[in-house]
Amino acid sequence: MNALDILQYLLSNDLINIFPNLSISLRILLTMPVTVATGERSFSKLKIIKNYLRSTMKQERLTNLSIISIEREISRNLDITDIVNEFSIKKSRKVQFN
């Protein structure tokens, strides 16, 4: 039995006058909004973590781009194909047998 069933039982059997405080408390209980504070807290923590990760990735990228910009002469002398080949060898998932 839930609160609504109890209130309807009190109304149908004319017990409202006998238990006035119970009927008032049941009506208050039924009109109160349900709060989900624990769920909201967990979602807000998730949002904080996502924002932190987003901002740190942006900051890290900005730092790397600024280093490249500052060291412009060195970056102009880099051979992009060698860098791509070296990166692909390190990240390759295939095992090469000789």
Short mmCIF file of the N, C-alpha and C atoms (twelve columns), coordinates in Angstrom:
data_MODEL
# 
_entry.id   MODEL 
# 
loop_
_atom_site.group_PDB 
_atom_site.id 
_atom_site.type_symbol 
_atom_site.label_atom_id 
_atom_site.label_alt_id 
_atom_site.label_comp_id 
_atom_site.label_asym_id 
_atom_site.label_seq_id 
_atom_site.Cartn_x 
_atom_site.Cartn_y 
_atom_site.Cartn_z 
_atom_site.pdbx_PDB_model_num 
ATOM 1   N N  . MET A 1  0.837   -1.183  0.000   1 
ATOM 2   C CA . MET A 1  0.000   0.000   0.000   1 
ATOM 3   C C  . MET A 1  0.881   1.246   0.000   1 
ATOM 4   N N  . ASN A 2  0.552   2.169   -0.851  1 
ATOM 5   C CA . ASN A 2  1.312   3.415   -0.863  1 
ATOM 6   C C  . ASN A 2  0.490   4.535   -0.227  1 
ATOM 7   N N  . ALA A 3  1.029   5.727   -0.201  1 
ATOM 8   C CA . ALA A 3  0.385   6.852   0.482   1 
ATOM 9   C C  . ALA A 3  -0.944  7.221   -0.158  1 
ATOM 10  N N  . LEU A 4  -1.027  7.135   -1.476  1 
ATOM 11  C CA . LEU A 4  -2.276  7.462   -2.166  1 
ATOM 12  C C  . LEU A 4  -3.377  6.475   -1.803  1 
ATOM 13  N N  . ASP A 5  -3.032  5.203   -1.728  1 
ATOM 14  C CA . ASP A 5  -4.021  4.189   -1.344  1 
ATOM 15  C C  . ASP A 5  -4.530  4.424   0.077   1 
ATOM 16  N N  . ILE A 6  -3.636  4.780   0.976   1 
ATOM 17  C CA . ILE A 6  -4.038  5.032   2.370   1 
ATOM 18  C C  . ILE A 6  -4.965  6.242   2.446   1 
ATOM 19  N N  . LEU A 7  -4.622  7.308   1.702   1 
ATOM 20  C CA . LEU A 7  -5.471  8.500   1.708   1 
ATOM 21  C C  . LEU A 7  -6.839  8.196   1.114   1 
ATOM 22  N N  . GLN A 8  -6.886  7.435   0.028   1 
ATOM 23  C CA . GLN A 8  -8.175  7.063   -0.568  1 
ATOM 24  C C  . GLN A 8  -8.989  6.190   0.382   1 
ATOM 25  N N  . TYR A 9  -8.337  5.322   1.120   1 
ATOM 26  C CA . TYR A 9  -9.031  4.485   2.103   1 
ATOM 27  C C  . TYR A 9  -9.635  5.345   3.215   1 
ATOM 28  N N  . LEU A 10 -8.858  6.339   3.673   1 
ATOM 29  C CA . LEU A 10 -9.375  7.242   4.705   1 
ATOM 30  C C  . LEU A 10 -10.578 8.030   4.199   1 
ATOM 31  N N  . LEU A 11 -10.515 8.475   2.946   1 
ATOM 32  C CA . LEU A 11 -11.627 9.228   2.366   1 
ATOM 33  C C  . LEU A 11 -12.865 8.355   2.167   1 
ATOM 34  N N  . SER A 12 -12.674 7.158   1.659   1 
ATOM 35  C CA . SER A 12 -13.827 6.294   1.367   1 
ATOM 36  C C  . SER A 12 -14.521 5.790   2.627   1 
ATOM 37  N N  . ASN A 13 -13.814 5.671   3.716   1 
ATOM 38  C CA . ASN A 13 -14.403 5.170   4.964   1 
ATOM 39  C C  . ASN A 13 -14.684 6.284   5.971   1 
ATOM 40  N N  . ASP A 14 -14.659 7.522   5.525   1 
ATOM 41  C CA . ASP A 14 -14.924 8.689   6.376   1 
ATOM 42  C C  . ASP A 14 -14.069 8.697   7.641   1 
ATOM 43  N N  . LEU A 15 -12.790 8.416   7.471   1 
ATOM 44  C CA . LEU A 15 -11.865 8.407   8.604   1 
ATOM 45  C C  . LEU A 15 -11.018 9.679   8.672   1 
ATOM 46  N N  . ILE A 16 -11.306 10.622  7.788   1 
ATOM 47  C CA . ILE A 16 -10.542 11.870  7.741   1 
ATOM 48  C C  . ILE A 16 -10.718 12.650  9.044   1 
ATOM 49  N N  . ASN A 17 -11.928 12.654  9.570   1 
ATOM 50  C CA . ASN A 17 -12.188 13.396  10.814  1 
ATOM 51  C C  . ASN A 17 -11.554 12.712  12.025  1 
ATOM 52  N N  . ILE A 18 -11.379 11.407  11.939  1 
ATOM 53  C CA . ILE A 18 -10.789 10.676  13.059  1 
ATOM 54  C C  . ILE A 18 -9.265  10.843  13.073  1 
ATOM 55  N N  . PHE A 19 -8.673  10.840  11.879  1 
ATOM 56  C CA . PHE A 19 -7.210  10.981  11.748  1 
ATOM 57  C C  . PHE A 19 -6.871  12.237  10.932  1 
ATOM 58  N N  . PRO A 20 -7.125  13.423  11.458  1 
ATOM 59  C CA . PRO A 20 -6.883  14.632  10.658  1 
ATOM 60  C C  . PRO A 20 -5.395  14.873  10.379  1 
ATOM 61  N N  . ASN A 21 -4.546  14.592  11.352  1 
ATOM 62  C CA . ASN A 21 -3.106  14.817  11.143  1 
ATOM 63  C C  . ASN A 21 -2.540  13.858  10.104  1 
ATOM 64  N N  . LEU A 22 -3.037  12.636  10.097  1 
ATOM 65  C CA . LEU A 22 -2.586  11.655  9.109   1 
ATOM 66  C C  . LEU A 22 -2.994  12.075  7.704   1 
ATOM 67  N N  . SER A 23 -4.208  12.550  7.562   1 
ATOM 68  C CA . SER A 23 -4.656  12.970  6.229   1 
ATOM 69  C C  . SER A 23 -3.871  14.185  5.748   1 
ATOM 70  N N  . ILE A 24 -3.589  15.115  6.648   1 
ATOM 71  C CA . ILE A 24 -2.799  16.296  6.270   1 
ATOM 72  C C  . ILE A 24 -1.386  15.888  5.867   1 
ATOM 73  N N  . SER A 25 -0.780  15.011  6.648   1 
ATOM 74  C CA . SER A 25 0.587   14.590  6.322   1 
ATOM 75  C C  . SER A 25 0.632   13.791  5.022   1 
ATOM 76  N N  . LEU A 26 -0.393  12.994  4.761   1 
ATOM 77  C CA . LEU A 26 -0.428  12.249  3.494   1 
ATOM 78  C C  . LEU A 26 -0.597  13.192  2.309   1 
ATOM 79  N N  . ARG A 27 -1.431  14.217  2.459   1 
ATOM 80  C CA . ARG A 27 -1.600  15.185  1.366   1 
ATOM 81  C C  . ARG A 27 -0.306  15.959  1.112   1 
ATOM 82  N N  . ILE A 28 0.394   16.300  2.184   1 
ATOM 83  C CA . ILE A 28 1.687   16.989  2.018   1 
ATOM 84  C C  . ILE A 28 2.686   16.067  1.329   1 
ATOM 85  N N  . LEU A 29 2.714   14.816  1.757   1 
ATOM 86  C CA . LEU A 29 3.630   13.846  1.160   1 
ATOM 87  C C  . LEU A 29 3.356   13.660  -0.327  1 
ATOM 88  N N  . LEU A 30 2.083   13.620  -0.686  1 
ATOM 89  C CA . LEU A 30 1.727   13.396  -2.088  1 
ATOM 90  C C  . LEU A 30 1.958   14.618  -2.967  1 
ATOM 91  N N  . THR A 31 2.012   15.799  -2.383  1 
ATOM 92  C CA . THR A 31 2.232   16.998  -3.195  1 
ATOM 93  C C  . THR A 31 3.687   17.435  -3.243  1 
ATOM 94  N N  . MET A 32 4.541   16.835  -2.429  1 
ATOM 95  C CA . MET A 32 5.959   17.200  -2.444  1 
ATOM 96  C C  . MET A 32 6.631   16.646  -3.696  1 
ATOM 97  N N  . PRO A 33 7.468   17.444  -4.337  1 
ATOM 98  C CA . PRO A 33 8.191   16.919  -5.498  1 
ATOM 99  C C  . PRO A 33 9.261   15.918  -5.063  1 
ATOM 100 N N  . VAL A 34 9.459   14.951  -5.896  1 
ATOM 101 C CA . VAL A 34 10.470  13.934  -5.608  1 
ATOM 102 C C  . VAL A 34 11.832  14.504  -5.978  1 
ATOM 103 N N  . THR A 35 12.782  14.383  -5.075  1 
ATOM 104 C CA . THR A 35 14.130  14.870  -5.355  1 
ATOM 105 C C  . THR A 35 15.043  13.692  -5.619  1 
ATOM 106 N N  . VAL A 36 15.910  13.891  -6.570  1 
ATOM 107 C CA . VAL A 36 16.899  12.868  -6.904  1 
ATOM 108 C C  . VAL A 36 18.279  13.495  -6.770  1 
ATOM 109 N N  . ALA A 37 18.598  13.889  -5.572  1 
ATOM 110 C CA . ALA A 37 19.845  14.614  -5.335  1 
ATOM 111 C C  . ALA A 37 21.065  13.752  -5.612  1 
ATOM 112 N N  . THR A 38 21.009  12.462  -5.302  1 
ATOM 113 C CA . THR A 38 22.190  11.626  -5.533  1 
ATOM 114 C C  . THR A 38 22.465  11.495  -7.021  1 
ATOM 115 N N  . GLY A 39 21.420  11.339  -7.821  1 
ATOM 116 C CA . GLY A 39 21.614  11.264  -9.266  1 
ATOM 117 C C  . GLY A 39 22.140  12.559  -9.828  1 
ATOM 118 N N  . GLU A 40 21.611  13.681  -9.332  1 
ATOM 119 C CA . GLU A 40 22.086  14.978  -9.798  1 
ATOM 120 C C  . GLU A 40 23.541  15.195  -9.420  1 
ATOM 121 N N  . ARG A 41 23.916  14.746  -8.223  1 
ATOM 122 C CA . ARG A 41 25.308  14.902  -7.809  1 
ATOM 123 C C  . ARG A 41 26.241  14.098  -8.699  1 
ATOM 124 N N  . SER A 42 25.839  12.872  -9.026  1 
ATOM 125 C CA . SER A 42 26.719  12.052  -9.856  1 
ATOM 126 C C  . SER A 42 26.821  12.623  -11.260 1 
ATOM 127 N N  . PHE A 43 25.703  13.164  -11.795 1 
ATOM 128 C CA . PHE A 43 25.766  13.766  -13.118 1 
ATOM 129 C C  . PHE A 43 26.605  15.032  -13.102 1 
ATOM 130 N N  . SER A 44 26.523  15.811  -12.030 1 
ATOM 131 C CA . SER A 44 27.318  17.030  -11.974 1 
ATOM 132 C C  . SER A 44 28.806  16.695  -11.857 1 
ATOM 133 N N  . LYS A 45 29.147  15.632  -11.119 1 
ATOM 134 C CA . LYS A 45 30.550  15.212  -11.044 1 
ATOM 135 C C  . LYS A 45 31.044  14.775  -12.413 1 
ATOM 136 N N  . LEU A 46 30.200  14.040  -13.140 1 
ATOM 137 C CA . LEU A 46 30.576  13.615  -14.485 1 
ATOM 138 C C  . LEU A 46 30.804  14.825  -15.379 1 
ATOM 139 N N  . LYS A 47 29.954  15.824  -15.235 1 
ATOM 140 C CA . LYS A 47 30.104  17.042  -16.028 1 
ATOM 141 C C  . LYS A 47 31.404  17.761  -15.683 1 
ATOM 142 N N  . ILE A 48 31.737  17.815  -14.394 1 
ATOM 143 C CA . ILE A 48 32.985  18.460  -13.966 1 
ATOM 144 C C  . ILE A 48 34.187  17.724  -14.541 1 
ATOM 145 N N  . ILE A 49 34.150  16.398  -14.497 1 
ATOM 146 C CA . ILE A 49 35.264  15.602  -15.023 1 
ATOM 147 C C  . ILE A 49 35.407  15.812  -16.524 1 
ATOM 148 N N  . LYS A 50 34.285  15.796  -17.246 1 
ATOM 149 C CA . LYS A 50 34.349  16.001  -18.698 1 
ATOM 150 C C  . LYS A 50 34.888  17.387  -19.034 1 
ATOM 151 N N  . ASN A 51 34.433  18.403  -18.317 1 
ATOM 152 C CA . ASN A 51 34.932  19.756  -18.566 1 
ATOM 153 C C  . ASN A 51 36.418  19.861  -18.267 1 
ATOM 154 N N  . TYR A 52 36.868  19.217  -17.201 1 
ATOM 155 C CA . TYR A 52 38.290  19.235  -16.868 1 
ATOM 156 C C  . TYR A 52 39.098  18.578  -17.979 1 
ATOM 157 N N  . LEU A 53 38.631  17.414  -18.444 1 
ATOM 158 C CA . LEU A 53 39.372  16.726  -19.496 1 
ATOM 159 C C  . LEU A 53 39.384  17.540  -20.777 1 
ATOM 160 N N  . ARG A 54 38.253  18.166  -21.100 1 
ATOM 161 C CA . ARG A 54 38.197  18.987  -22.298 1 
ATOM 162 C C  . ARG A 54 39.162  20.157  -22.206 1 
ATOM 163 N N  . SER A 55 39.187  20.818  -21.072 1 
ATOM 164 C CA . SER A 55 40.043  21.993  -20.933 1 
ATOM 165 C C  . SER A 55 41.513  21.606  -20.892 1 
ATOM 166 N N  . THR A 56 41.850  20.469  -20.277 1 
ATOM 167 C CA . THR A 56 43.253  20.077  -20.240 1 
ATOM 168 C C  . THR A 56 43.728  19.655  -21.618 1 
ATOM 169 N N  . MET A 57 42.871  19.000  -22.380 1 
ATOM 170 C CA . MET A 57 43.287  18.621  -23.726 1 
ATOM 171 C C  . MET A 57 43.493  19.871  -24.572 1 
ATOM 172 N N  . LYS A 58 42.630  20.846  -24.425 1 
ATOM 173 C CA . LYS A 58 42.797  22.080  -25.176 1 
ATOM 174 C C  . LYS A 58 44.074  22.790  -24.749 1 
ATOM 175 N N  . GLN A 59 44.328  22.805  -23.463 1 
ATOM 176 C CA . GLN A 59 45.529  23.460  -22.950 1 
ATOM 177 C C  . GLN A 59 46.783  22.746  -23.432 1 
ATOM 178 N N  . GLU A 60 46.752  21.419  -23.425 1 
ATOM 179 C CA . GLU A 60 47.909  20.654  -23.890 1 
ATOM 180 C C  . GLU A 60 48.157  20.910  -25.376 1 
ATOM 181 N N  . ARG A 61 47.091  20.926  -26.149 1 
ATOM 182 C CA . ARG A 61 47.234  21.190  -27.584 1 
ATOM 183 C C  . ARG A 61 47.770  22.604  -27.809 1 
ATOM 184 N N  . LEU A 62 47.241  23.556  -27.057 1 
ATOM 185 C CA . LEU A 62 47.705  24.933  -27.175 1 
ATOM 186 C C  . LEU A 62 49.184  25.047  -26.822 1 
ATOM 187 N N  . THR A 63 49.601  24.340  -25.799 1 
ATOM 188 C CA . THR A 63 51.009  24.346  -25.399 1 
ATOM 189 C C  . THR A 63 51.887  23.776  -26.505 1 
ATOM 190 N N  . ASN A 64 51.461  22.647  -27.070 1 
ATOM 191 C CA . ASN A 64 52.250  22.030  -28.141 1 
ATOM 192 C C  . ASN A 64 52.318  22.919  -29.377 1 
ATOM 193 N N  . LEU A 65 51.205  23.544  -29.719 1 
ATOM 194 C CA . LEU A 65 51.219  24.445  -30.876 1 
ATOM 195 C C  . LEU A 65 52.094  25.667  -30.625 1 
ATOM 196 N N  . SER A 66 52.090  26.155  -29.401 1 
ATOM 197 C CA . SER A 66 52.946  27.307  -29.104 1 
ATOM 198 C C  . SER A 66 54.424  26.932  -29.160 1 
ATOM 199 N N  . ILE A 67 54.753  25.722  -28.720 1 
ATOM 200 C CA . ILE A 67 56.149  25.263  -28.813 1 
ATOM 201 C C  . ILE A 67 56.570  25.169  -30.271 1 
ATOM 202 N N  . ILE A 68 55.700  24.627  -31.105 1 
ATOM 203 C CA . ILE A 68 56.019  24.532  -32.534 1 
ATOM 204 C C  . ILE A 68 56.187  25.923  -33.130 1 
ATOM 205 N N  . SER A 69 55.331  26.842  -32.725 1 
ATOM 206 C CA . SER A 69 55.426  28.202  -33.246 1 
ATOM 207 C C  . SER A 69 56.707  28.889  -32.786 1 
ATOM 208 N N  . ILE A 70 57.071  28.680  -31.535 1 
ATOM 209 C CA . ILE A 70 58.292  29.301  -31.013 1 
ATOM 210 C C  . ILE A 70 59.521  28.712  -31.689 1 
ATOM 211 N N  . GLU A 71 59.517  27.409  -31.844 1 
ATOM 212 C CA . GLU A 71 60.653  26.734  -32.478 1 
ATOM 213 C C  . GLU A 71 60.387  26.542  -33.972 1 
ATOM 214 N N  . ARG A 72 60.000  27.605  -34.615 1 
ATOM 215 C CA . ARG A 72 59.614  27.577  -36.017 1 
ATOM 216 C C  . ARG A 72 60.729  27.083  -36.941 1 
ATOM 217 N N  . GLU A 73 61.933  27.512  -36.694 1 
ATOM 218 C CA . GLU A 73 63.052  27.110  -37.554 1 
ATOM 219 C C  . GLU A 73 63.284  25.605  -37.484 1 
ATOM 220 N N  . ILE A 74 63.195  25.054  -36.296 1 
ATOM 221 C CA . ILE A 74 63.377  23.607  -36.151 1 
ATOM 222 C C  . ILE A 74 62.233  22.866  -36.837 1 
ATOM 223 N N  . SER A 75 61.024  23.378  -36.675 1 
ATOM 224 C CA . SER A 75 59.875  22.691  -37.275 1 
ATOM 225 C C  . SER A 75 59.895  22.762  -38.797 1 
ATOM 226 N N  . ARG A 76 60.483  23.805  -39.353 1 
ATOM 227 C CA . ARG A 76 60.581  23.894  -40.819 1 
ATOM 228 C C  . ARG A 76 61.555  22.861  -41.379 1 
ATOM 229 N N  . ASN A 77 62.542  22.482  -40.596 1 
ATOM 230 C CA . ASN A 77 63.535  21.520  -41.056 1 
ATOM 231 C C  . ASN A 77 63.096  20.071  -40.861 1 
ATOM 232 N N  . LEU A 78 61.987  19.856  -40.191 1 
ATOM 233 C CA . LEU A 78 61.510  18.490  -39.968 1 
ATOM 234 C C  . LEU A 78 60.916  17.916  -41.242 1 
ATOM 235 N N  . ASP A 79 61.196  16.653  -41.461 1 
ATOM 236 C CA . ASP A 79 60.623  15.962  -42.607 1 
ATOM 237 C C  . ASP A 79 59.351  15.245  -42.142 1 
ATOM 238 N N  . ILE A 80 58.233  15.694  -42.641 1 
ATOM 239 C CA . ILE A 80 56.938  15.180  -42.187 1 
ATOM 240 C C  . ILE A 80 56.771  13.708  -42.532 1 
ATOM 241 N N  . THR A 81 57.252  13.281  -43.669 1 
ATOM 242 C CA . THR A 81 57.082  11.869  -44.056 1 
ATOM 243 C C  . THR A 81 57.835  10.942  -43.109 1 
ATOM 244 N N  . ASP A 82 59.023  11.358  -42.668 1 
ATOM 245 C CA . ASP A 82 59.763  10.542  -41.697 1 
ATOM 246 C C  . ASP A 82 59.011  10.443  -40.368 1 
ATOM 247 N N  . ILE A 83 58.430  11.546  -39.949 1 
ATOM 248 C CA . ILE A 83 57.673  11.550  -38.689 1 
ATOM 249 C C  . ILE A 83 56.450  10.652  -38.801 1 
ATOM 250 N N  . VAL A 84 55.746  10.736  -39.922 1 
ATOM 251 C CA . VAL A 84 54.555  9.904   -40.126 1 
ATOM 252 C C  . VAL A 84 54.943  8.437   -40.184 1 
ATOM 253 N N  . ASN A 85 56.012  8.120   -40.872 1 
ATOM 254 C CA . ASN A 85 56.460  6.725   -40.951 1 
ATOM 255 C C  . ASN A 85 56.867  6.188   -39.579 1 
ATOM 256 N N  . GLU A 86 57.594  6.985   -38.824 1 
ATOM 257 C CA . GLU A 86 58.003  6.559   -37.485 1 
ATOM 258 C C  . GLU A 86 56.787  6.360   -36.576 1 
ATOM 259 N N  . PHE A 87 55.836  7.258   -36.673 1 
ATOM 260 C CA . PHE A 87 54.614  7.137   -35.878 1 
ATOM 261 C C  . PHE A 87 53.824  5.896   -36.276 1 
ATOM 262 N N  . SER A 88 53.725  5.641   -37.570 1 
ATOM 263 C CA . SER A 88 52.956  4.475   -38.021 1 
ATOM 264 C C  . SER A 88 53.630  3.167   -37.623 1 
ATOM 265 N N  . ILE A 89 54.953  3.150   -37.590 1 
ATOM 266 C CA . ILE A 89 55.670  1.946   -37.158 1 
ATOM 267 C C  . ILE A 89 55.422  1.693   -35.674 1 
ATOM 268 N N  . LYS A 90 55.452  2.747   -34.875 1 
ATOM 269 C CA . LYS A 90 55.225  2.586   -33.433 1 
ATOM 270 C C  . LYS A 90 53.785  2.214   -33.117 1 
ATOM 271 N N  . LYS A 91 52.850  2.711   -33.903 1 
ATOM 272 C CA . LYS A 91 51.441  2.465   -33.627 1 
ATOM 273 C C  . LYS A 91 50.878  1.290   -34.420 1 
ATOM 274 N N  . SER A 92 51.706  0.671   -35.216 1 
ATOM 275 C CA . SER A 92 51.227  -0.442  -36.030 1 
ATOM 276 C C  . SER A 92 50.886  -1.627  -35.147 1 
ATOM 277 N N  . ARG A 93 49.753  -2.263  -35.439 1 
ATOM 278 C CA . ARG A 93 49.334  -3.421  -34.652 1 
ATOM 279 C C  . ARG A 93 49.740  -4.725  -35.322 1 
ATOM 280 N N  . LYS A 94 50.183  -4.627  -36.523 1 
ATOM 281 C CA . LYS A 94 50.610  -5.831  -37.234 1 
ATOM 282 C C  . LYS A 94 52.047  -6.156  -36.860 1 
ATOM 283 N N  . VAL A 95 52.288  -7.420  -36.674 1 
ATOM 284 C CA . VAL A 95 53.641  -7.862  -36.367 1 
ATOM 285 C C  . VAL A 95 54.299  -8.255  -37.680 1 
ATOM 286 N N  . GLN A 96 55.475  -7.694  -37.930 1 
ATOM 287 C CA . GLN A 96 56.173  -8.014  -39.167 1 
ATOM 288 C C  . GLN A 96 57.208  -9.091  -38.881 1 
ATOM 289 N N  . PHE A 97 57.091  -10.182 -39.622 1 
ATOM 290 C CA . PHE A 97 58.057  -11.269 -39.503 1 
ATOM 291 C C  . PHE A 97 59.034  -11.174 -40.661 1 
ATOM 292 N N  . ASN A 98 60.307  -11.325 -40.364 1 
ATOM 293 C CA . ASN A 98 61.326  -11.242 -41.424 1 
ATOM 294 C C  . ASN A 98 61.721  -12.596 -41.919 1 
# 
